[in-house]
Amino acid sequence: MSTVTEGKLTELKQHASNIRQEIVKMVAAANSGHPGGSLSAADILAVLYFHEMNAGPDKISDPDRDRFVLSKGHASPVLYASLAEKGYLPKEELATFRKINSRLQGHPSKKMLPGVEQSTGSLGQGLSAANGMALAARLDKRDYRVYALLGDGEIQEGMVWEAAMAAGHYKLDNLVAILDYNHLQIDGNVEDIMNVGPVADKFRAFNWHVIEIDGHNLEEIISALDEAKTVKGMPTFIVAHTVKGKGVSYMENACGWHGTAPNAEQLAQALEELCAQGGEK
């Protein structure tokens, strides 16, 4: 396991809490959005943006920057909150989420917001786009890395498996796909709607290096990403076991919070709980 200082872990925990607080605030302000699957991915994006990736507002046009693709584009609040936390945009702009003429649309658009590497929302397409970026790095002889976050309901899409087959075939060892495996989609349990398991075995069969982790354990996330950098000749798939709505007690493991906005009272409770977990209110 990677050695990370307590100070760094505390910093990452604060970033994750700040990201979660902004998620619930922007969804509440819009009275629309997807809090559950955004909250479950906050720890992963905190590590990616504040520990792992060579990326930032000063590197938007840098050809050697690392790329992140939010394949599950409906979880845009976690991406916008992470970008704001990193300084790509002012946090005040998060209040415009899903408003007319806002840069922060319900699904991220690379044409509207610097820092968004790929427009996503039609589920299943993000991994193919990430493949293209990883292949481009090879053709251009650059060493940047590409990270894609997928939802477990999303990988019911057939296009994901075509992309998985292609990534394995082309041995894209600069590509890391991360599964936000929270077991819930809009209609219920993933296992009941269309069981995607055994996920790890399936990706191994497509010639991926597979790592399984607790997607809320910062040290495990860091260790998995470190391990991925040592893998040669195949892409890496990280199965991150997560909790839908993580950090907000009444949202955790509750399918109804897939795409529901909290009211004022619920927002206040969420912020109180999240503030207690670290970060600034």
Coordinates of C-alpha atoms in Angstrom, one line a residue:
M1 CA 0.0 0.0 0.0
S2 CA 1.2 3.5 -0.9
T3 CA 2.7 5.5 2.0
V4 CA 0.8 8.8 2.4
T5 CA 1.3 11.2 5.3
E6 CA -1.5 11.8 7.8
G7 CA -1.4 15.5 6.7
K8 CA -2.1 14.6 3.1
L9 CA -4.9 12.2 4.1
T10 CA -6.5 15.0 6.2
E11 CA -6.2 17.4 3.3
L12 CA -7.9 14.9 0.9
K13 CA -10.6 14.2 3.4
Q14 CA -11.3 18.0 3.6
H15 CA -11.5 18.2 -0.2
A16 CA -13.9 15.3 -0.4
S17 CA -16.1 16.9 2.3
N18 CA -16.1 20.2 0.5
I19 CA -17.0 18.5 -2.7
R20 CA -19.9 16.7 -1.1
Q21 CA -21.2 19.9 0.5
E22 CA -21.1 21.7 -2.9
I23 CA -22.9 18.7 -4.5
V24 CA -25.9 19.0 -2.2
K25 CA -26.0 22.7 -2.3
M26 CA -26.1 22.9 -6.1
V27 CA -28.7 20.2 -6.5
A28 CA -30.9 21.9 -3.9
A29 CA -30.5 25.3 -5.6
A30 CA -31.5 23.8 -8.9
N31 CA -34.2 21.6 -7.4
S32 CA -32.9 19.1 -9.8
G33 CA -29.9 16.8 -10.3
H34 CA -28.4 13.5 -9.2
P35 CA -26.9 13.6 -5.7
G36 CA -26.7 9.9 -4.9
G37 CA -24.2 8.8 -7.5
S38 CA -22.3 12.1 -7.2
L39 CA -21.7 11.7 -3.4
S40 CA -20.6 8.1 -3.9
A41 CA -17.8 9.3 -6.2
A42 CA -16.5 12.2 -4.2
D43 CA -13.6 10.4 -2.6
I44 CA -12.4 9.1 -5.9
L45 CA -12.4 12.5 -7.6
A46 CA -10.8 14.2 -4.5
V47 CA -7.8 11.8 -4.9
L48 CA -7.7 12.2 -8.7
Y49 CA -7.7 16.0 -8.7
F50 CA -5.7 16.7 -5.5
H51 CA -3.2 13.8 -5.5
E52 CA -3.0 11.8 -8.7
M53 CA -3.6 13.8 -11.9
N54 CA -1.3 16.2 -13.6
A55 CA -4.1 18.6 -14.2
G56 CA -5.3 22.0 -13.1
P57 CA -6.6 25.4 -14.4
D58 CA -3.1 26.3 -15.4
K59 CA -2.8 23.2 -17.6
I60 CA -6.1 23.4 -19.6
S61 CA -4.2 23.6 -22.9
D62 CA -1.2 21.6 -21.9
P63 CA -0.9 18.6 -24.2
D64 CA 0.8 16.6 -21.5
R65 CA -2.0 17.1 -18.9
D66 CA -3.8 14.0 -17.6
R67 CA -7.4 13.5 -18.8
F68 CA -10.5 12.6 -16.8
V69 CA -13.7 11.5 -18.4
L70 CA -16.9 11.3 -16.4
S71 CA -18.6 8.6 -18.3
K72 CA -21.6 8.6 -16.0
G73 CA -22.4 12.2 -17.0
H74 CA -25.5 12.6 -15.0
A75 CA -23.2 12.7 -11.9
S76 CA -22.0 16.1 -13.2
P77 CA -22.3 17.7 -9.7
V78 CA -19.3 15.8 -8.5
L79 CA -17.3 16.9 -11.5
Y80 CA -18.3 20.6 -11.2
A81 CA -17.7 20.6 -7.5
S82 CA -14.3 19.1 -8.0
L83 CA -13.4 21.5 -10.7
A84 CA -14.5 24.4 -8.5
E85 CA -12.5 23.0 -5.6
K86 CA -9.4 22.9 -7.9
G87 CA -9.9 26.4 -9.1
Y88 CA -11.2 25.9 -12.6
L89 CA -14.2 28.1 -11.8
P90 CA -15.4 30.2 -8.9
K91 CA -17.5 28.3 -6.3
E92 CA -20.1 31.0 -6.6
E93 CA -20.9 29.8 -10.1
L94 CA -22.0 26.4 -8.8
A95 CA -25.3 28.1 -7.8
T96 CA -26.1 28.4 -11.6
F97 CA -26.2 24.6 -12.0
R98 CA -28.9 23.6 -14.5
K99 CA -29.9 27.2 -15.0
I100 CA -30.6 28.6 -18.5
N101 CA -27.4 29.8 -20.2
S102 CA -25.2 28.4 -17.4
R103 CA -21.9 26.7 -18.2
L104 CA -23.0 24.0 -15.7
Q105 CA -25.5 22.0 -17.6
G106 CA -27.2 18.9 -16.3
H107 CA -24.6 16.9 -18.2
P108 CA -21.1 18.2 -18.7
S109 CA -20.2 19.9 -22.0
K110 CA -16.6 20.4 -23.1
K111 CA -17.7 23.3 -25.3
M112 CA -19.0 25.2 -22.4
L113 CA -16.6 24.6 -19.5
P114 CA -12.8 24.5 -19.5
G115 CA -11.6 21.4 -17.6
V116 CA -14.3 19.1 -19.0
E117 CA -12.4 16.8 -21.4
Q118 CA -15.5 15.0 -22.9
S119 CA -19.2 15.9 -23.2
T120 CA -21.0 13.0 -21.6
G121 CA -24.5 12.0 -20.6
S122 CA -25.5 9.3 -23.1
L123 CA -24.5 6.4 -20.9
G124 CA -21.8 4.0 -22.2
Q125 CA -19.9 6.3 -24.4
G126 CA -17.2 7.6 -22.0
L127 CA -15.0 4.6 -22.1
S128 CA -14.8 4.7 -25.9
A129 CA -13.8 8.4 -25.7
A130 CA -11.2 7.6 -23.1
N131 CA -9.8 4.8 -25.3
G132 CA -9.4 7.4 -28.1
M133 CA -7.5 9.7 -25.8
A134 CA -5.2 6.9 -24.6
L135 CA -4.5 5.9 -28.2
A136 CA -3.8 9.5 -29.2
A137 CA -1.2 9.7 -26.4
R138 CA 0.6 6.7 -27.9
L139 CA 0.4 8.1 -31.5
D140 CA 1.7 11.5 -30.3
K141 CA 4.4 9.9 -28.1
R142 CA 3.1 11.6 -25.0
D143 CA 3.0 10.1 -21.5
Y144 CA -0.2 11.5 -20.1
R145 CA -2.7 9.2 -18.5
V146 CA -6.4 8.9 -19.0
Y147 CA -8.9 8.2 -16.2
A148 CA -12.6 7.3 -16.8
L149 CA -15.3 6.9 -14.1
L150 CA -18.2 4.6 -15.0
G151 CA -21.4 3.8 -13.1
D152 CA -22.4 0.2 -12.4
G153 CA -25.8 0.7 -14.0
E154 CA -24.0 2.3 -17.0
I155 CA -22.0 -0.8 -17.7
Q156 CA -25.2 -2.6 -18.6
E157 CA -24.7 -0.7 -21.9
G158 CA -23.2 -2.9 -24.7
M159 CA -21.0 -0.2 -26.0
V160 CA -19.0 -0.4 -22.7
W161 CA -18.0 -4.0 -23.5
E162 CA -16.9 -3.1 -27.1
A163 CA -14.7 -0.4 -25.6
A164 CA -13.4 -2.8 -22.9
M165 CA -12.5 -5.3 -25.6
A166 CA -10.8 -2.7 -27.7
A167 CA -8.8 -1.3 -24.7
G168 CA -7.5 -4.8 -23.9
H169 CA -6.7 -5.5 -27.5
Y170 CA -4.7 -2.4 -28.0
K171 CA -3.0 -2.8 -24.6
L172 CA -3.8 0.7 -23.4
D173 CA -1.7 0.7 -20.2
N174 CA -2.1 4.5 -19.9
L175 CA -5.8 4.0 -19.3
V176 CA -7.5 3.5 -16.0
A177 CA -11.2 2.9 -15.8
I178 CA -12.8 3.2 -12.3
L179 CA -16.2 1.7 -11.5
D180 CA -18.4 3.5 -9.0
Y181 CA -19.9 0.3 -7.7
N182 CA -22.7 1.5 -5.4
H183 CA -25.2 -1.2 -6.6
L184 CA -28.1 1.2 -7.2
Q185 CA -29.5 2.7 -10.4
I186 CA -32.5 4.8 -11.0
D187 CA -34.9 1.8 -11.1
G188 CA -33.5 -0.1 -8.1
N189 CA -30.7 -2.6 -7.4
V190 CA -28.3 -3.2 -10.3
E191 CA -28.4 -6.9 -9.5
D192 CA -32.2 -6.9 -10.0
I193 CA -32.4 -4.7 -13.1
M194 CA -29.5 -6.3 -15.0
N195 CA -26.8 -8.0 -13.0
V196 CA -23.4 -6.9 -14.2
G197 CA -21.4 -9.3 -12.0
P198 CA -19.0 -10.9 -11.7
V199 CA -17.4 -7.6 -12.9
A200 CA -13.8 -8.3 -12.0
D201 CA -13.8 -11.6 -13.8
K202 CA -15.4 -10.1 -16.9
F203 CA -12.8 -7.4 -17.2
R204 CA -10.0 -9.8 -16.6
A205 CA -11.4 -11.9 -19.5
F206 CA -11.1 -8.7 -21.6
N207 CA -7.4 -8.5 -20.8
W208 CA -7.5 -5.8 -18.1
H209 CA -5.5 -5.7 -14.9
V210 CA -8.2 -5.5 -12.2
I211 CA -8.0 -4.1 -8.6
E212 CA -10.8 -4.2 -6.1
I213 CA -10.9 -1.5 -3.4
D214 CA -13.1 0.3 -0.8
G215 CA -14.0 3.4 -2.9
H216 CA -14.2 5.5 0.3
N217 CA -10.8 4.5 1.7
L218 CA -8.4 7.2 0.5
E219 CA -5.3 5.1 1.1
E220 CA -6.8 2.2 -0.9
I221 CA -7.7 4.6 -3.8
I222 CA -4.2 6.0 -3.8
S223 CA -2.6 2.6 -3.6
A224 CA -4.7 1.3 -6.6
L225 CA -3.7 4.3 -8.7
D226 CA -0.1 3.8 -7.8
E227 CA -0.3 0.1 -8.8
A228 CA -2.0 1.0 -12.1
K229 CA 1.1 3.0 -13.0
T230 CA 3.3 -0.1 -12.7
V231 CA 1.1 -2.2 -15.1
K232 CA 2.5 -2.6 -18.6
G233 CA 0.7 -4.0 -21.6
M234 CA -2.8 -3.8 -20.4
P235 CA -5.3 -1.2 -19.1
T236 CA -6.3 -1.1 -15.5
F237 CA -9.9 -1.5 -14.1
I238 CA -10.5 -0.4 -10.5
V239 CA -13.6 -1.8 -8.9
A240 CA -14.4 0.8 -6.3
H241 CA -17.0 -0.5 -3.8
T242 CA -19.0 2.5 -2.8
V243 CA -22.2 3.7 -1.0
K244 CA -24.8 5.6 -2.9
G245 CA -25.3 9.0 -1.2
K246 CA -22.2 8.5 0.9
G247 CA -21.9 11.1 3.7
V248 CA -25.5 12.0 4.1
S249 CA -27.3 9.6 6.4
Y250 CA -30.8 9.7 4.8
M251 CA -29.4 9.4 1.3
E252 CA -27.1 6.4 1.9
N253 CA -28.1 3.2 0.1
A254 CA -31.4 4.9 -0.8
C255 CA -32.4 4.4 -4.4
G256 CA -34.8 7.3 -4.2
W257 CA -31.9 9.8 -4.0
H258 CA -30.6 8.8 -7.4
G259 CA -32.1 11.9 -9.0
T260 CA -34.0 13.8 -6.2
A261 CA -33.1 17.2 -4.8
P262 CA -33.2 17.9 -1.1
N263 CA -35.5 20.5 0.4
A264 CA -34.3 23.3 2.6
E265 CA -34.6 21.2 5.8
Q266 CA -32.9 18.2 4.3
L267 CA -30.1 20.4 2.9
A268 CA -29.4 21.9 6.3
Q269 CA -29.1 18.4 7.8
A270 CA -26.9 17.2 5.0
L271 CA -24.5 20.2 5.4
E272 CA -24.4 19.7 9.2
E273 CA -23.4 16.0 8.7
L274 CA -20.9 16.7 6.0
C275 CA -19.3 19.6 7.9
A276 CA -18.8 17.4 10.9
Q277 CA -16.9 14.9 8.6
G278 CA -14.3 17.6 7.7
G279 CA -14.0 20.6 5.4
E280 CA -15.6 24.0 5.6
K281 CA -19.3 24.7 5.5

